[in-house]
Amino acid sequence: MSSRRSRSRQTSSSRNITDDQIHDLVSKLQQLLPEIRNRSSDKVSASRTLQETCNYIRNLHREVDDLSERLSELLATTDTAQAAIIRNLLMQ
Amino acid sequence: MASSMISNTTIPPPTSDRSHRIKRKKKAQSKAQQAQEQQQRLQSHAKWRSQAQQQIYSSKLHQALSRVNLSGGPRRGKAVREAADRVLATAAKGRTRWSRAILTNRLRLKFRKQKRNHNQQKAVGPARSKKARFGVLRLKGKTLPAVQRKVKVLGRLVPGCRKEPLPVILEEAIDYIPALEMQVRAMAALADLLFGSSSSTVAGSSDGSGLPPPI
């Protein structure tokens, strides 16, 4: 419905995705990775990109887990009045 | 009435006639439409990096977390993580596979705990509909076993992409990573707000929310 134009490149039934499109996706992915973005982005192979992506996602998952642990401990100690105050602060 | 319709777009000069105004309104609308489509192409960046999105996520997360906290119990950490993921998936508005997979998995687990016999079937089609089997694998350089292994690993990391072909996995990852980054930023800001000191987290961009010191 909404992203039909941007998704017209999907393979789904046609199975005819081109090298260029894959290359395009890989370079977009490279731009997201802090490791590769800060260094030269021309010479990074696809394999390296995938490796860095996996590492980065694993790192992010780990951070989310750590933050969840901390939040669960912190939430246990705040009471409802503070929660209301925090919600107001978040809405600003 | 015509002027009220146009007041959203531009302020027409007083001397133009009605057809002129309507044309200008249509032009502004099509431009807005083009801008919207272009933004959808840049969807992953613009959407997950915006401050508004992060604030919406933070407040929804906080609401969900207060519900989690009330239930309590020994597995709070996991419950917090699941709530955070669920809110994140909801923020994606169902346009990506990983978000749908997260929401579907939670439903599936919930039903499996309550009623074993009832909902055994896979609930949602879109998470697994498209499988291009061999066409992608013939691309040069992508059939190397090393690359294939990495693709599989990546497919396992991004929720809902275990059996998807390479381009789908890449697209999902391109949206998933900024979403995760936003999740980390929002949760770190929330923890900061609650406790006032935070360990080192992903610096990335400062969330710039300008939170006042905690109470």
PDB file of N, CA, C and O in Angstrom, chain B residues 159-206:
ATOM      1  N   PRO B 159      15.087 -10.777  13.232  1.00  0.00           N
ATOM      2  CA  PRO B 159      13.919 -11.616  13.460  1.00  0.00           C
ATOM      3  C   PRO B 159      13.074 -11.764  12.209  1.00  0.00           C
ATOM      4  O   PRO B 159      12.857 -10.812  11.467  1.00  0.00           O
ATOM      5  N   GLY B 160      12.624 -12.979  11.978  1.00  0.00           N
ATOM      6  CA  GLY B 160      11.699 -13.214  10.881  1.00  0.00           C
ATOM      7  C   GLY B 160      12.349 -13.416   9.536  1.00  0.00           C
ATOM      8  O   GLY B 160      11.691 -13.419   8.521  1.00  0.00           O
ATOM      9  N   CYS B 161      13.668 -13.563   9.505  1.00  0.00           N
ATOM     10  CA  CYS B 161      14.337 -13.645   8.217  1.00  0.00           C
ATOM     11  C   CYS B 161      15.111 -14.935   8.052  1.00  0.00           C
ATOM     12  O   CYS B 161      16.071 -14.988   7.292  1.00  0.00           O
ATOM     13  N   ARG B 162      14.720 -15.967   8.745  1.00  0.00           N
ATOM     14  CA  ARG B 162      15.542 -17.172   8.668  1.00  0.00           C
ATOM     15  C   ARG B 162      15.544 -17.799   7.308  1.00  0.00           C
ATOM     16  O   ARG B 162      16.532 -18.361   6.883  1.00  0.00           O
ATOM     17  N   LYS B 163      14.434 -17.763   6.633  1.00  0.00           N
ATOM     18  CA  LYS B 163      14.389 -18.468   5.358  1.00  0.00           C
ATOM     19  C   LYS B 163      14.263 -17.522   4.184  1.00  0.00           C
ATOM     20  O   LYS B 163      13.833 -17.913   3.123  1.00  0.00           O
ATOM     21  N   GLU B 164      14.629 -16.318   4.365  1.00  0.00           N
ATOM     22  CA  GLU B 164      14.454 -15.359   3.291  1.00  0.00           C
ATOM     23  C   GLU B 164      15.703 -15.289   2.432  1.00  0.00           C
ATOM     24  O   GLU B 164      16.806 -15.563   2.903  1.00  0.00           O
ATOM     25  N   PRO B 165      15.558 -14.930   1.180  1.00  0.00           N
ATOM     26  CA  PRO B 165      16.737 -14.804   0.319  1.00  0.00           C
ATOM     27  C   PRO B 165      17.555 -13.563   0.653  1.00  0.00           C
ATOM     28  O   PRO B 165      17.121 -12.707   1.424  1.00  0.00           O
ATOM     29  N   LEU B 166      18.694 -13.484   0.044  1.00  0.00           N
ATOM     30  CA  LEU B 166      19.656 -12.441   0.405  1.00  0.00           C
ATOM     31  C   LEU B 166      19.126 -11.030   0.311  1.00  0.00           C
ATOM     32  O   LEU B 166      19.260 -10.258   1.276  1.00  0.00           O
ATOM     33  N   PRO B 167      18.522 -10.612  -0.797  1.00  0.00           N
ATOM     34  CA  PRO B 167      18.122  -9.207  -0.859  1.00  0.00           C
ATOM     35  C   PRO B 167      17.096  -8.833   0.200  1.00  0.00           C
ATOM     36  O   PRO B 167      17.110  -7.710   0.717  1.00  0.00           O
ATOM     37  N   VAL B 168      16.240  -9.819   0.545  1.00  0.00           N
ATOM     38  CA  VAL B 168      15.260  -9.518   1.585  1.00  0.00           C
ATOM     39  C   VAL B 168      15.964  -9.310   2.918  1.00  0.00           C
ATOM     40  O   VAL B 168      15.658  -8.382   3.673  1.00  0.00           O
ATOM     41  N   ILE B 169      16.931 -10.185   3.191  1.00  0.00           N
ATOM     42  CA  ILE B 169      17.653 -10.050   4.455  1.00  0.00           C
ATOM     43  C   ILE B 169      18.367  -8.704   4.510  1.00  0.00           C
ATOM     44  O   ILE B 169      18.386  -8.034   5.548  1.00  0.00           O
ATOM     45  N   LEU B 170      18.957  -8.310   3.395  1.00  0.00           N
ATOM     46  CA  LEU B 170      19.661  -7.030   3.389  1.00  0.00           C
ATOM     47  C   LEU B 170      18.704  -5.878   3.647  1.00  0.00           C
ATOM     48  O   LEU B 170      18.989  -4.977   4.444  1.00  0.00           O
ATOM     49  N   GLU B 171      17.564  -5.930   2.981  1.00  0.00           N
ATOM     50  CA  GLU B 171      16.605  -4.840   3.195  1.00  0.00           C
ATOM     51  C   GLU B 171      16.136  -4.784   4.635  1.00  0.00           C
ATOM     52  O   GLU B 171      16.032  -3.710   5.223  1.00  0.00           O
ATOM     53  N   GLU B 172      15.825  -5.953   5.179  1.00  0.00           N
ATOM     54  CA  GLU B 172      15.358  -5.973   6.563  1.00  0.00           C
ATOM     55  C   GLU B 172      16.437  -5.446   7.493  1.00  0.00           C
ATOM     56  O   GLU B 172      16.154  -4.696   8.431  1.00  0.00           O
ATOM     57  N   ALA B 173      17.678  -5.859   7.248  1.00  0.00           N
ATOM     58  CA  ALA B 173      18.758  -5.396   8.120  1.00  0.00           C
ATOM     59  C   ALA B 173      18.920  -3.886   8.027  1.00  0.00           C
ATOM     60  O   ALA B 173      19.180  -3.222   9.029  1.00  0.00           O
ATOM     61  N   ILE B 174      18.734  -3.357   6.815  1.00  0.00           N
ATOM     62  CA  ILE B 174      18.891  -1.924   6.636  1.00  0.00           C
ATOM     63  C   ILE B 174      17.858  -1.155   7.445  1.00  0.00           C
ATOM     64  O   ILE B 174      18.110  -0.042   7.905  1.00  0.00           O
ATOM     65  N   ASP B 175      16.699  -1.746   7.651  1.00  0.00           N
ATOM     66  CA  ASP B 175      15.732  -1.059   8.510  1.00  0.00           C
ATOM     67  C   ASP B 175      15.912  -1.425   9.975  1.00  0.00           C
ATOM     68  O   ASP B 175      15.668  -0.619  10.868  1.00  0.00           O
ATOM     69  N   TYR B 176      16.350  -2.638  10.225  1.00  0.00           N
ATOM     70  CA  TYR B 176      16.418  -3.110  11.600  1.00  0.00           C
ATOM     71  C   TYR B 176      17.506  -2.408  12.400  1.00  0.00           C
ATOM     72  O   TYR B 176      17.322  -2.107  13.582  1.00  0.00           O
ATOM     73  N   ILE B 177      18.633  -2.135  11.740  1.00  0.00           N
ATOM     74  CA  ILE B 177      19.741  -1.561  12.495  1.00  0.00           C
ATOM     75  C   ILE B 177      19.429  -0.166  13.022  1.00  0.00           C
ATOM     76  O   ILE B 177      19.648   0.106  14.212  1.00  0.00           O
ATOM     77  N   PRO B 178      18.899   0.750  12.234  1.00  0.00           N
ATOM     78  CA  PRO B 178      18.565   2.042  12.835  1.00  0.00           C
ATOM     79  C   PRO B 178      17.499   1.922  13.916  1.00  0.00           C
ATOM     80  O   PRO B 178      17.512   2.686  14.882  1.00  0.00           O
ATOM     81  N   ALA B 179      16.590   0.940  13.749  1.00  0.00           N
ATOM     82  CA  ALA B 179      15.570   0.775  14.783  1.00  0.00           C
ATOM     83  C   ALA B 179      16.216   0.344  16.097  1.00  0.00           C
ATOM     84  O   ALA B 179      15.873   0.843  17.176  1.00  0.00           O
ATOM     85  N   LEU B 180      17.151  -0.597  16.001  1.00  0.00           N
ATOM     86  CA  LEU B 180      17.845  -1.030  17.214  1.00  0.00           C
ATOM     87  C   LEU B 180      18.622   0.113  17.836  1.00  0.00           C
ATOM     88  O   LEU B 180      18.648   0.266  19.057  1.00  0.00           O
ATOM     89  N   GLU B 181      19.246   0.918  16.990  1.00  0.00           N
ATOM     90  CA  GLU B 181      19.993   2.034  17.540  1.00  0.00           C
ATOM     91  C   GLU B 181      19.081   2.987  18.292  1.00  0.00           C
ATOM     92  O   GLU B 181      19.414   3.500  19.362  1.00  0.00           O
ATOM     93  N   MET B 182      17.903   3.208  17.709  1.00  0.00           N
ATOM     94  CA  MET B 182      16.965   4.084  18.402  1.00  0.00           C
ATOM     95  C   MET B 182      16.522   3.463  19.714  1.00  0.00           C
ATOM     96  O   MET B 182      16.364   4.159  20.722  1.00  0.00           O
ATOM     97  N   GLN B 183      16.326   2.166  19.695  1.00  0.00           N
ATOM     98  CA  GLN B 183      15.915   1.483  20.916  1.00  0.00           C
ATOM     99  C   GLN B 183      16.975   1.669  22.004  1.00  0.00           C
ATOM    100  O   GLN B 183      16.658   1.978  23.160  1.00  0.00           O
ATOM    101  N   VAL B 184      18.239   1.500  21.613  1.00  0.00           N
ATOM    102  CA  VAL B 184      19.311   1.654  22.589  1.00  0.00           C
ATOM    103  C   VAL B 184      19.347   3.071  23.124  1.00  0.00           C
ATOM    104  O   VAL B 184      19.466   3.301  24.338  1.00  0.00           O
ATOM    105  N   ARG B 185      19.215   4.033  22.210  1.00  0.00           N
ATOM    106  CA  ARG B 185      19.265   5.430  22.659  1.00  0.00           C
ATOM    107  C   ARG B 185      18.128   5.734  23.608  1.00  0.00           C
ATOM    108  O   ARG B 185      18.316   6.358  24.659  1.00  0.00           O
ATOM    109  N   ALA B 186      16.925   5.261  23.246  1.00  0.00           N
ATOM    110  CA  ALA B 186      15.766   5.595  24.080  1.00  0.00           C
ATOM    111  C   ALA B 186      15.877   4.927  25.443  1.00  0.00           C
ATOM    112  O   ALA B 186      15.596   5.554  26.474  1.00  0.00           O
ATOM    113  N   MET B 187      16.300   3.665  25.457  1.00  0.00           N
ATOM    114  CA  MET B 187      16.391   2.977  26.745  1.00  0.00           C
ATOM    115  C   MET B 187      17.503   3.564  27.594  1.00  0.00           C
ATOM    116  O   MET B 187      17.360   3.677  28.824  1.00  0.00           O
ATOM    117  N   ALA B 188      18.600   3.949  26.962  1.00  0.00           N
ATOM    118  CA  ALA B 188      19.677   4.563  27.728  1.00  0.00           C
ATOM    119  C   ALA B 188      19.216   5.891  28.313  1.00  0.00           C
ATOM    120  O   ALA B 188      19.512   6.213  29.472  1.00  0.00           O
ATOM    121  N   ALA B 189      18.477   6.653  27.519  1.00  0.00           N
ATOM    122  CA  ALA B 189      17.981   7.927  28.034  1.00  0.00           C
ATOM    123  C   ALA B 189      17.017   7.696  29.187  1.00  0.00           C
ATOM    124  O   ALA B 189      17.024   8.428  30.181  1.00  0.00           O
ATOM    125  N   LEU B 190      16.202   6.658  29.052  1.00  0.00           N
ATOM    126  CA  LEU B 190      15.250   6.364  30.123  1.00  0.00           C
ATOM    127  C   LEU B 190      15.972   5.942  31.385  1.00  0.00           C
ATOM    128  O   LEU B 190      15.638   6.383  32.495  1.00  0.00           O
ATOM    129  N   ALA B 191      16.973   5.091  31.234  1.00  0.00           N
ATOM    130  CA  ALA B 191      17.734   4.661  32.400  1.00  0.00           C
ATOM    131  C   ALA B 191      18.452   5.841  33.033  1.00  0.00           C
ATOM    132  O   ALA B 191      18.535   5.962  34.260  1.00  0.00           O
ATOM    133  N   ASP B 192      18.926   6.715  32.170  1.00  0.00           N
ATOM    134  CA  ASP B 192      19.597   7.898  32.664  1.00  0.00           C
ATOM    135  C   ASP B 192      18.650   8.764  33.486  1.00  0.00           C
ATOM    136  O   ASP B 192      18.970   9.271  34.554  1.00  0.00           O
ATOM    137  N   LEU B 193      17.464   8.884  32.940  1.00  0.00           N
ATOM    138  CA  LEU B 193      16.476   9.710  33.605  1.00  0.00           C
ATOM    139  C   LEU B 193      16.099   9.117  34.953  1.00  0.00           C
ATOM    140  O   LEU B 193      15.914   9.824  35.932  1.00  0.00           O
ATOM    141  N   LEU B 194      16.015   7.807  34.997  1.00  0.00           N
ATOM    142  CA  LEU B 194      15.582   7.185  36.239  1.00  0.00           C
ATOM    143  C   LEU B 194      16.676   7.191  37.285  1.00  0.00           C
ATOM    144  O   LEU B 194      16.402   7.236  38.467  1.00  0.00           O
ATOM    145  N   PHE B 195      17.912   7.119  36.802  1.00  0.00           N
ATOM    146  CA  PHE B 195      18.924   6.880  37.789  1.00  0.00           C
ATOM    147  C   PHE B 195      20.036   7.901  37.794  1.00  0.00           C
ATOM    148  O   PHE B 195      20.772   7.990  38.750  1.00  0.00           O
ATOM    149  N   GLY B 196      20.172   8.597  36.706  1.00  0.00           N
ATOM    150  CA  GLY B 196      21.079   9.728  36.745  1.00  0.00           C
ATOM    151  C   GLY B 196      22.498   9.415  36.411  1.00  0.00           C
ATOM    152  O   GLY B 196      23.303  10.305  36.204  1.00  0.00           O
ATOM    153  N   SER B 197      22.867   8.152  36.313  1.00  0.00           N
ATOM    154  CA  SER B 197      24.215   7.830  35.893  1.00  0.00           C
ATOM    155  C   SER B 197      24.107   6.656  34.968  1.00  0.00           C
ATOM    156  O   SER B 197      23.372   5.726  35.230  1.00  0.00           O
ATOM    157  N   SER B 198      24.824   6.710  33.858  1.00  0.00           N
ATOM    158  CA  SER B 198      24.695   5.606  32.925  1.00  0.00           C
ATOM    159  C   SER B 198      26.074   5.119  32.562  1.00  0.00           C
ATOM    160  O   SER B 198      27.009   5.887  32.421  1.00  0.00           O
ATOM    161  N   SER B 199      26.178   3.826  32.364  1.00  0.00           N
ATOM    162  CA  SER B 199      27.444   3.288  31.873  1.00  0.00           C
ATOM    163  C   SER B 199      27.577   3.632  30.409  1.00  0.00           C
ATOM    164  O   SER B 199      26.659   4.131  29.796  1.00  0.00           O
ATOM    165  N   SER B 200      28.720   3.322  29.829  1.00  0.00           N
ATOM    166  CA  SER B 200      28.937   3.744  28.452  1.00  0.00           C
ATOM    167  C   SER B 200      28.025   2.955  27.528  1.00  0.00           C
ATOM    168  O   SER B 200      27.954   1.737  27.581  1.00  0.00           O
ATOM    169  N   THR B 201      27.344   3.674  26.693  1.00  0.00           N
ATOM    170  CA  THR B 201      26.461   3.017  25.728  1.00  0.00           C
ATOM    171  C   THR B 201      26.879   3.458  24.340  1.00  0.00           C
ATOM    172  O   THR B 201      27.833   4.198  24.178  1.00  0.00           O
ATOM    173  N   VAL B 202      26.153   3.030  23.355  1.00  0.00           N
ATOM    174  CA  VAL B 202      26.459   3.441  21.982  1.00  0.00           C
ATOM    175  C   VAL B 202      26.332   4.942  21.876  1.00  0.00           C
ATOM    176  O   VAL B 202      25.267   5.496  22.050  1.00  0.00           O
ATOM    177  N   ALA B 203      27.405   5.602  21.572  1.00  0.00           N
ATOM    178  CA  ALA B 203      27.357   7.065  21.551  1.00  0.00           C
ATOM    179  C   ALA B 203      26.523   7.521  20.373  1.00  0.00           C
ATOM    180  O   ALA B 203      25.516   8.158  20.542  1.00  0.00           O
ATOM    181  N   GLY B 204      26.936   7.121  19.181  1.00  0.00           N
ATOM    182  CA  GLY B 204      26.160   7.465  17.989  1.00  0.00           C
ATOM    183  C   GLY B 204      25.857   8.947  17.956  1.00  0.00           C
ATOM    184  O   GLY B 204      26.729   9.798  17.946  1.00  0.00           O
ATOM    185  N   SER B 205      24.598   9.230  17.946  1.00  0.00           N
ATOM    186  CA  SER B 205      24.223  10.637  18.008  1.00  0.00           C
ATOM    187  C   SER B 205      23.638  10.896  19.373  1.00  0.00           C
ATOM    188  O   SER B 205      22.953  10.074  19.948  1.00  0.00           O
ATOM    189  N   SER B 206      23.918  12.037  19.885  1.00  0.00           N
ATOM    190  CA  SER B 206      23.336  12.358  21.187  1.00  0.00           C
ATOM    191  C   SER B 206      21.836  12.480  21.019  1.00  0.00           C
ATOM    192  O   SER B 206      21.356  12.970  20.016  1.00  0.00           O
TER     193      SER B 206
END
